[in-house]
C-alpha cells in the first residue's frame, strides 16, 4: 500500500511552529494544551512590540486571537503609554539599545505590575546588564517575570514560505547589496 506523502506526524510546518511559539509567549511562556488557546483563565495583559515584532505577529494572529490569549491592549514600544499598575506587560522586541532604554524607562516609571521581556533574537549581554541595572535602580526586580530570547526573527507568510530580515529591504536586495559596495549599474 503506497502513501502519497509523509505521515501526518511529520508534517510540521514552520508557520504552525511560529504560531505555537507566539501563543506560548503570550501565555507567559507556559505551554498551552492541545486544542486550547490558553491553559486556564487568561491573565489579562498588555502586549508591547516594536515594528519588527508587529511584522512577525500581524500575519499570524488576529486581534480576536490576541484577545482570546488575554491581550487587552497592544501598543508600539515608542508610543506614549500610561501606568496600568495591575497589568502584566509582555514585550516582544528586537534587542536594540533604543528598545532596552524604553524598557528601562518603563521600569523606572513602574508602568506595569509584571514585565515579561521577550526578544525576537538573542539579547547581547551589555543590553541585558542595562535592563538588570535599571530594574535594580527602580527597585522593581521582583516585577521582572522572565526574560526570553525567542529566536523568531523571520516572518511566516505561508506554511512553507517565510521572509528573513524584512527591515531595511533596500540593503537586502541585489541592487542594495551591490550599491553598498560602491558598484554602480
mmCIF file with all atom_site columns, C-alpha atoms in Angstrom, residues 13-100:
data_model
loop_
_atom_site.group_PDB
_atom_site.id
_atom_site.type_symbol
_atom_site.label_atom_id
_atom_site.label_alt_id
_atom_site.label_comp_id
_atom_site.label_asym_id
_atom_site.label_entity_id
_atom_site.label_seq_id
_atom_site.pdbx_PDB_ins_code
_atom_site.Cartn_x
_atom_site.Cartn_y
_atom_site.Cartn_z
_atom_site.occupancy
_atom_site.B_iso_or_equiv
_atom_site.pdbx_formal_charge
_atom_site.auth_seq_id
_atom_site.auth_comp_id
_atom_site.auth_asym_id
_atom_site.auth_atom_id
_atom_site.pdbx_PDB_model_num
ATOM 1  C CA . UNK A 1 13  ? 5.118  23.379 9.000  1.00 0.00 ? 13  UNK A CA 1
ATOM 2  C CA . UNK A 1 14  ? 7.210  26.350 10.016 1.00 0.00 ? 14  UNK A CA 1
ATOM 3  C CA . UNK A 1 15  ? 4.215  28.678 10.237 1.00 0.00 ? 15  UNK A CA 1
ATOM 4  C CA . UNK A 1 16  ? 2.446  26.407 12.733 1.00 0.00 ? 16  UNK A CA 1
ATOM 5  C CA . UNK A 1 17  ? 5.582  26.219 14.854 1.00 0.00 ? 17  UNK A CA 1
ATOM 6  C CA . UNK A 1 18  ? 5.913  30.013 14.886 1.00 0.00 ? 18  UNK A CA 1
ATOM 7  C CA . UNK A 1 19  ? 2.238  30.476 15.813 1.00 0.00 ? 19  UNK A CA 1
ATOM 8  C CA . UNK A 1 20  ? 2.665  27.967 18.658 1.00 0.00 ? 20  UNK A CA 1
ATOM 9  C CA . UNK A 1 21  ? 5.762  29.842 19.885 1.00 0.00 ? 21  UNK A CA 1
ATOM 10 C CA . UNK A 1 22  ? 3.885  33.167 19.821 1.00 0.00 ? 22  UNK A CA 1
ATOM 11 C CA . UNK A 1 23  ? 0.910  31.692 21.693 1.00 0.00 ? 23  UNK A CA 1
ATOM 12 C CA . UNK A 1 24  ? 3.247  30.205 24.286 1.00 0.00 ? 24  UNK A CA 1
ATOM 13 C CA . UNK A 1 25  ? 4.934  33.611 24.643 1.00 0.00 ? 25  UNK A CA 1
ATOM 14 C CA . UNK A 1 26  ? 1.559  35.318 25.143 1.00 0.00 ? 26  UNK A CA 1
ATOM 15 C CA . UNK A 1 27  ? 0.677  32.641 27.705 1.00 0.00 ? 27  UNK A CA 1
ATOM 16 C CA . UNK A 1 28  ? 3.683  33.928 29.688 1.00 0.00 ? 28  UNK A CA 1
ATOM 17 C CA . UNK A 1 29  ? 5.867  31.154 28.237 1.00 0.00 ? 29  UNK A CA 1
ATOM 18 C CA . UNK A 1 30  ? 3.770  28.400 29.758 1.00 0.00 ? 30  UNK A CA 1
ATOM 19 C CA . UNK A 1 31  ? 2.829  25.519 27.447 1.00 0.00 ? 31  UNK A CA 1
ATOM 20 C CA . UNK A 1 32  ? -0.695 25.558 26.081 1.00 0.00 ? 32  UNK A CA 1
ATOM 21 C CA . UNK A 1 33  ? -2.610 22.271 25.949 1.00 0.00 ? 33  UNK A CA 1
ATOM 22 C CA . UNK A 1 34  ? -3.507 20.879 22.545 1.00 0.00 ? 34  UNK A CA 1
ATOM 23 C CA . UNK A 1 35  ? -6.785 22.174 21.169 1.00 0.00 ? 35  UNK A CA 1
ATOM 24 C CA . UNK A 1 36  ? -6.855 25.016 23.660 1.00 0.00 ? 36  UNK A CA 1
ATOM 25 C CA . UNK A 1 37  ? -5.855 28.654 23.327 1.00 0.00 ? 37  UNK A CA 1
ATOM 26 C CA . UNK A 1 38  ? -4.912 29.205 26.967 1.00 0.00 ? 38  UNK A CA 1
ATOM 27 C CA . UNK A 1 39  ? -4.080 26.786 29.781 1.00 0.00 ? 39  UNK A CA 1
ATOM 28 C CA . UNK A 1 40  ? -6.712 28.231 32.100 1.00 0.00 ? 40  UNK A CA 1
ATOM 29 C CA . UNK A 1 41  ? -8.470 31.510 32.725 1.00 0.00 ? 41  UNK A CA 1
ATOM 30 C CA . UNK A 1 42  ? -6.364 34.013 30.771 1.00 0.00 ? 42  UNK A CA 1
ATOM 31 C CA . UNK A 1 43  ? -4.164 36.517 32.537 1.00 0.00 ? 43  UNK A CA 1
ATOM 32 C CA . UNK A 1 44  ? -5.088 39.945 31.163 1.00 0.00 ? 44  UNK A CA 1
ATOM 33 C CA . UNK A 1 45  ? -2.048 41.599 29.671 1.00 0.00 ? 45  UNK A CA 1
ATOM 34 C CA . UNK A 1 46  ? -0.644 44.415 27.588 1.00 0.00 ? 46  UNK A CA 1
ATOM 35 C CA . UNK A 1 47  ? 1.406  43.466 24.523 1.00 0.00 ? 47  UNK A CA 1
ATOM 36 C CA . UNK A 1 48  ? 4.173  45.916 23.690 1.00 0.00 ? 48  UNK A CA 1
ATOM 37 C CA . UNK A 1 49  ? 6.090  45.442 20.456 1.00 0.00 ? 49  UNK A CA 1
ATOM 38 C CA . UNK A 1 50  ? 8.293  47.278 18.007 1.00 0.00 ? 50  UNK A CA 1
ATOM 39 C CA . UNK A 1 51  ? 7.936  47.407 14.222 1.00 0.00 ? 51  UNK A CA 1
ATOM 40 C CA . UNK A 1 52  ? 9.758  44.119 13.762 1.00 0.00 ? 52  UNK A CA 1
ATOM 41 C CA . UNK A 1 53  ? 7.628  42.353 16.406 1.00 0.00 ? 53  UNK A CA 1
ATOM 42 C CA . UNK A 1 54  ? 4.485  43.732 14.801 1.00 0.00 ? 54  UNK A CA 1
ATOM 43 C CA . UNK A 1 55  ? 5.588  42.442 11.396 1.00 0.00 ? 55  UNK A CA 1
ATOM 44 C CA . UNK A 1 56  ? 6.017  38.966 12.869 1.00 0.00 ? 56  UNK A CA 1
ATOM 45 C CA . UNK A 1 57  ? 2.740  38.823 14.821 1.00 0.00 ? 57  UNK A CA 1
ATOM 46 C CA . UNK A 1 58  ? 0.328  40.525 12.416 1.00 0.00 ? 58  UNK A CA 1
ATOM 47 C CA . UNK A 1 59  ? 0.208  37.874 9.640  1.00 0.00 ? 59  UNK A CA 1
ATOM 48 C CA . UNK A 1 60  ? -0.098 35.071 12.196 1.00 0.00 ? 60  UNK A CA 1
ATOM 49 C CA . UNK A 1 61  ? -2.519 36.187 14.934 1.00 0.00 ? 61  UNK A CA 1
ATOM 50 C CA . UNK A 1 62  ? -5.706 38.181 14.512 1.00 0.00 ? 62  UNK A CA 1
ATOM 51 C CA . UNK A 1 63  ? -6.924 40.723 17.052 1.00 0.00 ? 63  UNK A CA 1
ATOM 52 C CA . UNK A 1 64  ? -9.556 38.196 18.140 1.00 0.00 ? 64  UNK A CA 1
ATOM 53 C CA . UNK A 1 65  ? -6.887 35.557 18.766 1.00 0.00 ? 65  UNK A CA 1
ATOM 54 C CA . UNK A 1 66  ? -4.882 38.088 20.761 1.00 0.00 ? 66  UNK A CA 1
ATOM 55 C CA . UNK A 1 67  ? -7.989 38.794 22.870 1.00 0.00 ? 67  UNK A CA 1
ATOM 56 C CA . UNK A 1 68  ? -8.527 35.047 23.373 1.00 0.00 ? 68  UNK A CA 1
ATOM 57 C CA . UNK A 1 69  ? -4.940 34.878 24.658 1.00 0.00 ? 69  UNK A CA 1
ATOM 58 C CA . UNK A 1 70  ? -5.686 37.614 27.203 1.00 0.00 ? 70  UNK A CA 1
ATOM 59 C CA . UNK A 1 71  ? -4.187 40.581 25.353 1.00 0.00 ? 71  UNK A CA 1
ATOM 60 C CA . UNK A 1 72  ? -6.440 43.517 26.163 1.00 0.00 ? 72  UNK A CA 1
ATOM 61 C CA . UNK A 1 73  ? -4.198 46.215 24.743 1.00 0.00 ? 73  UNK A CA 1
ATOM 62 C CA . UNK A 1 74  ? -1.384 46.130 22.206 1.00 0.00 ? 74  UNK A CA 1
ATOM 63 C CA . UNK A 1 75  ? 0.906  49.105 21.681 1.00 0.00 ? 75  UNK A CA 1
ATOM 64 C CA . UNK A 1 76  ? 4.066  50.126 19.876 1.00 0.00 ? 76  UNK A CA 1
ATOM 65 C CA . UNK A 1 77  ? 7.040  50.462 22.213 1.00 0.00 ? 77  UNK A CA 1
ATOM 66 C CA . UNK A 1 78  ? 7.660  54.065 21.202 1.00 0.00 ? 78  UNK A CA 1
ATOM 67 C CA . UNK A 1 79  ? 4.017  55.125 21.726 1.00 0.00 ? 79  UNK A CA 1
ATOM 68 C CA . UNK A 1 80  ? 3.113  57.174 24.758 1.00 0.00 ? 80  UNK A CA 1
ATOM 69 C CA . UNK A 1 81  ? 1.750  54.902 27.466 1.00 0.00 ? 81  UNK A CA 1
ATOM 70 C CA . UNK A 1 82  ? 0.154  55.492 30.834 1.00 0.00 ? 82  UNK A CA 1
ATOM 71 C CA . UNK A 1 83  ? 0.564  53.498 34.022 1.00 0.00 ? 83  UNK A CA 1
ATOM 72 C CA . UNK A 1 84  ? -1.581 50.384 34.347 1.00 0.00 ? 84  UNK A CA 1
ATOM 73 C CA . UNK A 1 85  ? -0.388 49.218 37.732 1.00 0.00 ? 85  UNK A CA 1
ATOM 74 C CA . UNK A 1 86  ? -2.292 45.917 37.873 1.00 0.00 ? 86  UNK A CA 1
ATOM 75 C CA . UNK A 1 87  ? -1.476 44.751 34.333 1.00 0.00 ? 87  UNK A CA 1
ATOM 76 C CA . UNK A 1 88  ? 1.055  42.229 33.093 1.00 0.00 ? 88  UNK A CA 1
ATOM 77 C CA . UNK A 1 89  ? 3.211  43.554 30.242 1.00 0.00 ? 89  UNK A CA 1
ATOM 78 C CA . UNK A 1 90  ? 4.536  41.215 27.559 1.00 0.00 ? 90  UNK A CA 1
ATOM 79 C CA . UNK A 1 91  ? 7.259  42.850 25.474 1.00 0.00 ? 91  UNK A CA 1
ATOM 80 C CA . UNK A 1 92  ? 8.168  41.433 22.055 1.00 0.00 ? 92  UNK A CA 1
ATOM 81 C CA . UNK A 1 93  ? 11.066 43.458 20.679 1.00 0.00 ? 93  UNK A CA 1
ATOM 82 C CA . UNK A 1 94  ? 14.330 43.393 18.820 1.00 0.00 ? 94  UNK A CA 1
ATOM 83 C CA . UNK A 1 95  ? 17.185 43.721 21.332 1.00 0.00 ? 95  UNK A CA 1
ATOM 84 C CA . UNK A 1 96  ? 18.279 47.228 20.354 1.00 0.00 ? 96  UNK A CA 1
ATOM 85 C CA . UNK A 1 97  ? 19.683 49.970 22.569 1.00 0.00 ? 97  UNK A CA 1
ATOM 86 C CA . UNK A 1 98  ? 16.599 52.129 21.949 1.00 0.00 ? 98  UNK A CA 1
ATOM 87 C CA . UNK A 1 99  ? 14.182 49.334 22.911 1.00 0.00 ? 99  UNK A CA 1
ATOM 88 C CA . UNK A 1 100 ? 16.164 48.458 26.034 1.00 0.00 ? 100 UNK A CA 1
#
